[in-house]
PDB file of C-alpha atoms in Angstrom:
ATOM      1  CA  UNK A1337      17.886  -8.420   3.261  1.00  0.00           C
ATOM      2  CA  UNK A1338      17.906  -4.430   1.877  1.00  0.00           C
ATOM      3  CA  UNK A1339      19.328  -3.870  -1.067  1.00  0.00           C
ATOM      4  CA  UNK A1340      21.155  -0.262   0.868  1.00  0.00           C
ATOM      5  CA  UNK A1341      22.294   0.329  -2.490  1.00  0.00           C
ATOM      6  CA  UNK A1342      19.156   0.391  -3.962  1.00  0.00           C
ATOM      7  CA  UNK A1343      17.068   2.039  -1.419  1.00  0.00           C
ATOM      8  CA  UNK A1344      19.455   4.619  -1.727  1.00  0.00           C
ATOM      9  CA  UNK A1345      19.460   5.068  -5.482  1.00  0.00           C
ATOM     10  CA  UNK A1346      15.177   5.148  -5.426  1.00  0.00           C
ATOM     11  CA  UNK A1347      15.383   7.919  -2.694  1.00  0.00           C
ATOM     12  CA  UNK A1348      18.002   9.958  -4.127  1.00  0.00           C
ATOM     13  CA  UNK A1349      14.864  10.865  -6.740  1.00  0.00           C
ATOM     14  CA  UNK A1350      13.378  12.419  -3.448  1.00  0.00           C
ATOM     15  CA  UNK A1351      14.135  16.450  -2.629  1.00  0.00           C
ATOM     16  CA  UNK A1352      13.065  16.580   1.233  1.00  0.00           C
ATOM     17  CA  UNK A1353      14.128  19.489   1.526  1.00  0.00           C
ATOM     18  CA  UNK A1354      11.325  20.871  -0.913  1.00  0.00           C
ATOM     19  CA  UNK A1355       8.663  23.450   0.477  1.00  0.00           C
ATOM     20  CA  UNK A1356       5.577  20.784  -1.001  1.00  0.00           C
ATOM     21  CA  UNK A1357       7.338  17.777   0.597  1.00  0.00           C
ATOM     22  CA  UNK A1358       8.008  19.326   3.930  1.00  0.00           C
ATOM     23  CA  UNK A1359       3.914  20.072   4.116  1.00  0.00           C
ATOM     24  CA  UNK A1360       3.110  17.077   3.101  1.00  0.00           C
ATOM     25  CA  UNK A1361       5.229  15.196   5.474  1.00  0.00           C
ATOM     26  CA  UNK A1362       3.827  18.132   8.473  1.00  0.00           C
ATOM     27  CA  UNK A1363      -0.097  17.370   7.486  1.00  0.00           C
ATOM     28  CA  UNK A1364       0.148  13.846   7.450  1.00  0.00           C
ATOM     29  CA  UNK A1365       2.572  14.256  10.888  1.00  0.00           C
ATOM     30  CA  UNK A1366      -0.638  16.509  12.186  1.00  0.00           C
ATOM     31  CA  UNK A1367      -3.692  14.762  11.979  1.00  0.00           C
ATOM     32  CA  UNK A1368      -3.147  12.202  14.025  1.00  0.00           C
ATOM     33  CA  UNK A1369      -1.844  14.472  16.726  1.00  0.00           C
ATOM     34  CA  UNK A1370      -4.644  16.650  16.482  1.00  0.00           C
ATOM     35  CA  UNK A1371      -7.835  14.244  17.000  1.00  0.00           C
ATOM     36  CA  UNK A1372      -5.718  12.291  19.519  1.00  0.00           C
ATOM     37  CA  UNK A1373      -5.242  15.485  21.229  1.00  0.00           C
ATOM     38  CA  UNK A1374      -8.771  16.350  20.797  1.00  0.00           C
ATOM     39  CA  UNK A1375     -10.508  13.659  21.653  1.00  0.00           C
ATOM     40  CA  UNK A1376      -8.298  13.045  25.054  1.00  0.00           C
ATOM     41  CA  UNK A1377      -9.421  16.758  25.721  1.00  0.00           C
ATOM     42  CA  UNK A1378     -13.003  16.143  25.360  1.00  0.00           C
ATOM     43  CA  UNK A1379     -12.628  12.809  27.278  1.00  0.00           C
ATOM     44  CA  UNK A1380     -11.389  14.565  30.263  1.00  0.00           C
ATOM     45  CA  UNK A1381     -13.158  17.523  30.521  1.00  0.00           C
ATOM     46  CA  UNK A1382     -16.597  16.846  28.080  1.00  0.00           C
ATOM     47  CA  UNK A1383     -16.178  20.653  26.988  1.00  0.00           C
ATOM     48  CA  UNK A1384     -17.289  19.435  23.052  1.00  0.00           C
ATOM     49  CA  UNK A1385     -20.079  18.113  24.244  1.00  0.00           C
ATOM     50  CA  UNK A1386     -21.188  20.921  26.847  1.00  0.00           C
ATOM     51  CA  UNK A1387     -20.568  23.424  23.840  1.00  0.00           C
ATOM     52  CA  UNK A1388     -22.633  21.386  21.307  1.00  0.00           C
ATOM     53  CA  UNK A1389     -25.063  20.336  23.204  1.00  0.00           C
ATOM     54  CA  UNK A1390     -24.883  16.708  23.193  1.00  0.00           C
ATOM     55  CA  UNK A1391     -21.742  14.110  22.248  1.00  0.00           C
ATOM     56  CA  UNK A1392     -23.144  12.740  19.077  1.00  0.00           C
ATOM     57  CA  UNK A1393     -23.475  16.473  17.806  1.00  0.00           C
ATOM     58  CA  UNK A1394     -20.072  16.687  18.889  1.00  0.00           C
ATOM     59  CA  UNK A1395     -18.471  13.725  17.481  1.00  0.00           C
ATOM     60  CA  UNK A1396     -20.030  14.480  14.097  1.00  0.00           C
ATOM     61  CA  UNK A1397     -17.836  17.922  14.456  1.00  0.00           C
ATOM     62  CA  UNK A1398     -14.928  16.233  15.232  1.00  0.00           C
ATOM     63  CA  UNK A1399     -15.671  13.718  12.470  1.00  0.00           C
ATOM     64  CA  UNK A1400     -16.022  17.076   9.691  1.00  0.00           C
ATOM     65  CA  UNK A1401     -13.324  18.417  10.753  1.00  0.00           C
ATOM     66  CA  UNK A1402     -10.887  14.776  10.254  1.00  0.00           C
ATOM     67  CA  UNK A1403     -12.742  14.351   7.241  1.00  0.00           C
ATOM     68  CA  UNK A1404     -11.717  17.516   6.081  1.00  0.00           C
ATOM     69  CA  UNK A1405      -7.913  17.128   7.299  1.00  0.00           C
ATOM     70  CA  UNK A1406      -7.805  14.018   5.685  1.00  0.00           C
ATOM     71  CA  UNK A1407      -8.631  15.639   2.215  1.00  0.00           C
ATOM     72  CA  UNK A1408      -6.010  18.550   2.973  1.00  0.00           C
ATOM     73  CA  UNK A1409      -3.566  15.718   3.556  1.00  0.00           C
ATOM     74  CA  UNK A1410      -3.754  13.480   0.120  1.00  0.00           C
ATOM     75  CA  UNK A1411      -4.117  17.050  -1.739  1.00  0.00           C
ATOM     76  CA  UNK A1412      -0.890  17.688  -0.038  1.00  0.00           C
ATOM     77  CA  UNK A1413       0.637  14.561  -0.758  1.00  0.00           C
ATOM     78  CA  UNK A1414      -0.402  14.470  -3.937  1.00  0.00           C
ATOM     79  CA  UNK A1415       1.246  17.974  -5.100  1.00  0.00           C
ATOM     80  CA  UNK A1416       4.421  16.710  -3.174  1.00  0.00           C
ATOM     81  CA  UNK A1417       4.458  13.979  -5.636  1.00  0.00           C
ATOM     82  CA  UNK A1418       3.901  15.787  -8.427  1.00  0.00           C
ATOM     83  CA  UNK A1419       6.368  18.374  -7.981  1.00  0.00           C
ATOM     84  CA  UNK A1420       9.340  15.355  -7.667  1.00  0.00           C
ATOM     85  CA  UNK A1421      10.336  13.083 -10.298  1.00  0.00           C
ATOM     86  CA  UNK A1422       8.801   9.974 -11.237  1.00  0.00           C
ATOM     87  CA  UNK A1423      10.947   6.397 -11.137  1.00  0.00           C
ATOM     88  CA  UNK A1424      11.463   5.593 -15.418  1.00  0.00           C
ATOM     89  CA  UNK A1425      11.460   1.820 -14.509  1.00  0.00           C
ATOM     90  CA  UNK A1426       8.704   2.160 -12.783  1.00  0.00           C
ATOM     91  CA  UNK A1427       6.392   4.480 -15.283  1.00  0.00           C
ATOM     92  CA  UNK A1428       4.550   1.534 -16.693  1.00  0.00           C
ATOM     93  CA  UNK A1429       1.095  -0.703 -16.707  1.00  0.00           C
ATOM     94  CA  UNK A1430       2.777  -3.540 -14.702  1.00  0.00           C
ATOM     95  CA  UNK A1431       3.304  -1.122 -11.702  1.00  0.00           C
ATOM     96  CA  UNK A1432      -0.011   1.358 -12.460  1.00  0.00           C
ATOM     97  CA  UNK A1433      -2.121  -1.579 -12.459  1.00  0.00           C
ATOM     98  CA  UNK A1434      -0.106  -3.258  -9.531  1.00  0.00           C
ATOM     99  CA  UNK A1435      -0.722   0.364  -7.279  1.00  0.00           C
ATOM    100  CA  UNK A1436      -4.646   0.364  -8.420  1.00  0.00           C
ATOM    101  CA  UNK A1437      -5.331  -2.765  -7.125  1.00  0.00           C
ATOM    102  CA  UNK A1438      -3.668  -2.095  -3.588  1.00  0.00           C
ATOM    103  CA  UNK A1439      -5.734   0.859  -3.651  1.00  0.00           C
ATOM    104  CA  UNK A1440      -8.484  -0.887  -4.131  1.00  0.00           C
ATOM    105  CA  UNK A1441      -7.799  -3.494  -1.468  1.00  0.00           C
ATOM    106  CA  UNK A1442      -7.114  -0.553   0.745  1.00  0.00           C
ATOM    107  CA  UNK A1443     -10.340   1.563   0.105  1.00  0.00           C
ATOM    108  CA  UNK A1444     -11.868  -2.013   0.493  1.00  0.00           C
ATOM    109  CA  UNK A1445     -10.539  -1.808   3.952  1.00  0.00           C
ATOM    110  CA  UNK A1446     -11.528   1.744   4.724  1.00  0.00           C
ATOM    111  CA  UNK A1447     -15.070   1.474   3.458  1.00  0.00           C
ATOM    112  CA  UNK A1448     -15.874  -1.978   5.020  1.00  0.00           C
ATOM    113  CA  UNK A1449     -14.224  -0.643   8.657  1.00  0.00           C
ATOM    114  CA  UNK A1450     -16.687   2.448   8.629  1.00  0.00           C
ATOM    115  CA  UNK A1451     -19.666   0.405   7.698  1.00  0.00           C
ATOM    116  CA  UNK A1452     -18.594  -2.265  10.751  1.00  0.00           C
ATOM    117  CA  UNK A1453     -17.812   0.712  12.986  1.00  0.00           C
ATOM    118  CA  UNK A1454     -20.289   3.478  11.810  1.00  0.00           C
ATOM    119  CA  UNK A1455     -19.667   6.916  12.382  1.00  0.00           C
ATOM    120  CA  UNK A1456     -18.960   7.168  15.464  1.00  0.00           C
ATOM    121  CA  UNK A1457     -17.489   4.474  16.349  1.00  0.00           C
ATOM    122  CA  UNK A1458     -14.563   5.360  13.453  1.00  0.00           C
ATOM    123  CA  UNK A1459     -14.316   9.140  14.331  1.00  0.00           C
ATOM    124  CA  UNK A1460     -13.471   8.101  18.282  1.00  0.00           C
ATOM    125  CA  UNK A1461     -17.481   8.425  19.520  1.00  0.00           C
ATOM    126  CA  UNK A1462     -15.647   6.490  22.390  1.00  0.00           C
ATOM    127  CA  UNK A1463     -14.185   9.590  23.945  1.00  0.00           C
ATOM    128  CA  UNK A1464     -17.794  11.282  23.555  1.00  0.00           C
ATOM    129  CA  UNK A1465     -18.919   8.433  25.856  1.00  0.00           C
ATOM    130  CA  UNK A1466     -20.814   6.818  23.073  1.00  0.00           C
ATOM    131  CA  UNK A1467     -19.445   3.648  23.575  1.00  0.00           C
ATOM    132  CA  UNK A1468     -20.128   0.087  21.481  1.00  0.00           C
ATOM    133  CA  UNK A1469     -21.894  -2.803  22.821  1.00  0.00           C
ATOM    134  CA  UNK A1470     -19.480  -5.013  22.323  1.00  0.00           C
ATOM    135  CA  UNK A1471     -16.167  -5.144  20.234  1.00  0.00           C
ATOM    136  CA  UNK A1472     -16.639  -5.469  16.559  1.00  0.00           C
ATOM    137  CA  UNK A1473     -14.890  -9.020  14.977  1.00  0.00           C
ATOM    138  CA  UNK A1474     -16.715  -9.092  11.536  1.00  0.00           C
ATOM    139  CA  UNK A1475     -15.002  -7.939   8.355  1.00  0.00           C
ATOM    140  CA  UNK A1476     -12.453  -6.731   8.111  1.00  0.00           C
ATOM    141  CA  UNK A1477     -11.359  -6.769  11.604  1.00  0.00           C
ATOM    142  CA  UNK A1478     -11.525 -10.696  11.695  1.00  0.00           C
ATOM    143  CA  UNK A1479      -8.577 -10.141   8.827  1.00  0.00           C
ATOM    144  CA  UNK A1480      -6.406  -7.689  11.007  1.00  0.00           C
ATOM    145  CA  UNK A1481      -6.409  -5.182  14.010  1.00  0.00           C
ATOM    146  CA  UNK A1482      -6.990  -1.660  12.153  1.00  0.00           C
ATOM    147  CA  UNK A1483      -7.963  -2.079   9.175  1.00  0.00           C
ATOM    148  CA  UNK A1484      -9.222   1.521   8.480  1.00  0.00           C
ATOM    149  CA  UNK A1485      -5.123   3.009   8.949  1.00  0.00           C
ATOM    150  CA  UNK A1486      -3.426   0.115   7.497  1.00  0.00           C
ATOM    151  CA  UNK A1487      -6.393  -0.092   4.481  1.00  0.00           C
ATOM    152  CA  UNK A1488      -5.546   4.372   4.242  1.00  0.00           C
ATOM    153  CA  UNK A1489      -1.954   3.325   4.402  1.00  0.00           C
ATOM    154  CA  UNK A1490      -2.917   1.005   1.154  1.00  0.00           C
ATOM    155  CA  UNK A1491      -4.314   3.646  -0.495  1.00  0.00           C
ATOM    156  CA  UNK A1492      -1.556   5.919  -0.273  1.00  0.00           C
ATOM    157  CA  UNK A1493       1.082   3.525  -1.541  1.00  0.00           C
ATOM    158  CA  UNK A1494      -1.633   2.517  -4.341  1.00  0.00           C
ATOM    159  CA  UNK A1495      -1.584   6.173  -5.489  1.00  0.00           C
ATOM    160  CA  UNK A1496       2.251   6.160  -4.933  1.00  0.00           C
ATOM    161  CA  UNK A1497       2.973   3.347  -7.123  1.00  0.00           C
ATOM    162  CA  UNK A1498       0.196   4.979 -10.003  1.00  0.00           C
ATOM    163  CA  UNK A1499       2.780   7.756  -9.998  1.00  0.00           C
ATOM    164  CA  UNK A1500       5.722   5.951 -10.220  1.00  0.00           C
ATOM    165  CA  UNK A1501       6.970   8.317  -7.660  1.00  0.00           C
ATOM    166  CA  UNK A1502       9.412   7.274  -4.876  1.00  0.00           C
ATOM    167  CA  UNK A1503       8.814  10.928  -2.987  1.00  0.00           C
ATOM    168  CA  UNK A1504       5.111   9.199  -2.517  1.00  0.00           C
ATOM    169  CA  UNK A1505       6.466   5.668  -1.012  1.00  0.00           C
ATOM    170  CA  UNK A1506       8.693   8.520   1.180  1.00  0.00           C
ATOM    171  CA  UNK A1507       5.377   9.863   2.399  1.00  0.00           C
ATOM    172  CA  UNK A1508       3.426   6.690   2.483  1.00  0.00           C
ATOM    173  CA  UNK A1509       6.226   5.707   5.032  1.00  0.00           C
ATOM    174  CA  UNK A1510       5.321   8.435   7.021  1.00  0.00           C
ATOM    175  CA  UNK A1511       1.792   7.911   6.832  1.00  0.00           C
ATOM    176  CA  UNK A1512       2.661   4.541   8.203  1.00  0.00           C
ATOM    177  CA  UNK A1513       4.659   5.456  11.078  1.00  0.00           C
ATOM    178  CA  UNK A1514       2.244   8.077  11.893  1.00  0.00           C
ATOM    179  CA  UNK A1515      -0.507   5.570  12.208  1.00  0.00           C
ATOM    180  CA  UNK A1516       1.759   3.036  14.104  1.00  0.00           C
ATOM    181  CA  UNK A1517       2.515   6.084  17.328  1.00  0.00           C
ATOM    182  CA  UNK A1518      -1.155   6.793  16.760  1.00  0.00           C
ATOM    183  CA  UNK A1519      -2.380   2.770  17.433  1.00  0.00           C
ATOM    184  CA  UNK A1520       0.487   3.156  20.261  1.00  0.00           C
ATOM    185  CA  UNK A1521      -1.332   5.810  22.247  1.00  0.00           C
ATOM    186  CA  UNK A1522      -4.962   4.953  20.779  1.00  0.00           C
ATOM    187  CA  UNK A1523      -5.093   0.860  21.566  1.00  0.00           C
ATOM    188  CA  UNK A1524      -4.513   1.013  25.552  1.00  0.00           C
ATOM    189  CA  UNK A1525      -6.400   4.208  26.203  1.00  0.00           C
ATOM    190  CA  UNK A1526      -9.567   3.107  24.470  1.00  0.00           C
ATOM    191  CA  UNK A1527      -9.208  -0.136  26.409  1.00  0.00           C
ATOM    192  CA  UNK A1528      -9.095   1.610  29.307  1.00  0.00           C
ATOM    193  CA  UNK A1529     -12.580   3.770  28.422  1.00  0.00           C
ATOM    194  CA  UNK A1530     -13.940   0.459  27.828  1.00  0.00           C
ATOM    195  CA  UNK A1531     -12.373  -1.261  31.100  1.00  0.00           C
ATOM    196  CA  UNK A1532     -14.060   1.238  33.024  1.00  0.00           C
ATOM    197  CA  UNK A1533     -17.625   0.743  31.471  1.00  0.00           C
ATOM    198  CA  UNK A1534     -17.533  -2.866  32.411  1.00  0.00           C
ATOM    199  CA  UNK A1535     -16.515  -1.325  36.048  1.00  0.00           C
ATOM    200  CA  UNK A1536     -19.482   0.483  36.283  1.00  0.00           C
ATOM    201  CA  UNK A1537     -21.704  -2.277  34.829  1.00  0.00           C
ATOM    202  CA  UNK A1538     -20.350  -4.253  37.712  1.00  0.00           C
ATOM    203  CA  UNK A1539     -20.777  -1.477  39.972  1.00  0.00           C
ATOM    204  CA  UNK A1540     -24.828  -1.317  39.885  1.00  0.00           C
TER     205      UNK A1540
END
């Protein structure tokens, strides 16, 4: 069971009301919107790749441009965790070490799903009609279904627990539910793309 009592005590450390938090929480709330949103667009109407000149040209755009959201988000989230106070009981080797290795096991998770997926098949070349072969069930997605969110989730709470800072496990909450109405909206849609490829295969 929750400790209530407890949960309450570690987040009563946490100001959300504070100008760094509140961007932290909205960039981390945005990106996942905003390639969702993006890459439905281009699905339906291909204007990315009209504009560009071809989809792969395209996806690699779209791929910058999360790449460089990504970075505005942990700078974000970092300075949000900086600006709040750290947990005493929790300002020690035991829990620095303890938040480095789940970073590692998450960047493990991060770097291993782009090499399985390549470019881009991690920044959603699916929607650019640059679709895989076949599904991908080698390391690490023989260990768990997205691996690259839950394995950035990792890394966040890693960096949270290096702080000692309970405004970061806030955040890395976030980052968590963010991903989970992302997979929600992501996970039947790109079945669908797929669904229809083996239509057309069919088809001729």
């Amino acid at each position: 069971q929750v400790d209530v009592a407890a949960m309450a005590r570690l987040f009563g450390y946490v100001d959300v009301t504070d100008s760094g938090f509140i961007v932290a929480v909205l960039s981390i709330a945005f990106n996942p919107l905003f390639w969702n949103v993006v890459a439905r667009w281009e699905h339906k109407t291909r204007v990315f790749s009209r504009v560009f000149g071809s989809p792969h040209v395209a996806c690699y755009c779209l791929g910058a441009v999360i790449l460089l959201l990504n970075c505005v988000r942990s700078h974000c989230f970092t300075e949000a965790m900086k600006s709040q106070p750290k947990l005493e009981v929790w300002d020690c080797h035991w829990t620095y070490y303890s938040g480095l290795a789940i970073s590692a096991v998450g960047t493990l998770f991060v770097i291993s799903s782009f090499l399985a997926l390549g470019f881009t098949g991690t920044f959603l070349g699916d929607y650019f009609g640059i679709l895989m072969e076949e599904k991908v069930t080698s390391f690490p997605f023989n260990i768990l279904d997205n691996p690259m969110y839950w394995g950035s989730t990792a890394i966040y709470l890693g960096w949270s627990l290096m702080h000692a800072s309970p405004a970061g496990l806030l955040l890395t909450a976030v980052v968590a539910i963010s991903y989970t109405i992302a997979m929600l909206y992501e996970g039947p849609f790109t079945e669908e793309i797929y669904q229809q490829k083996q239509k057309g295969v069919k088809n001729k």
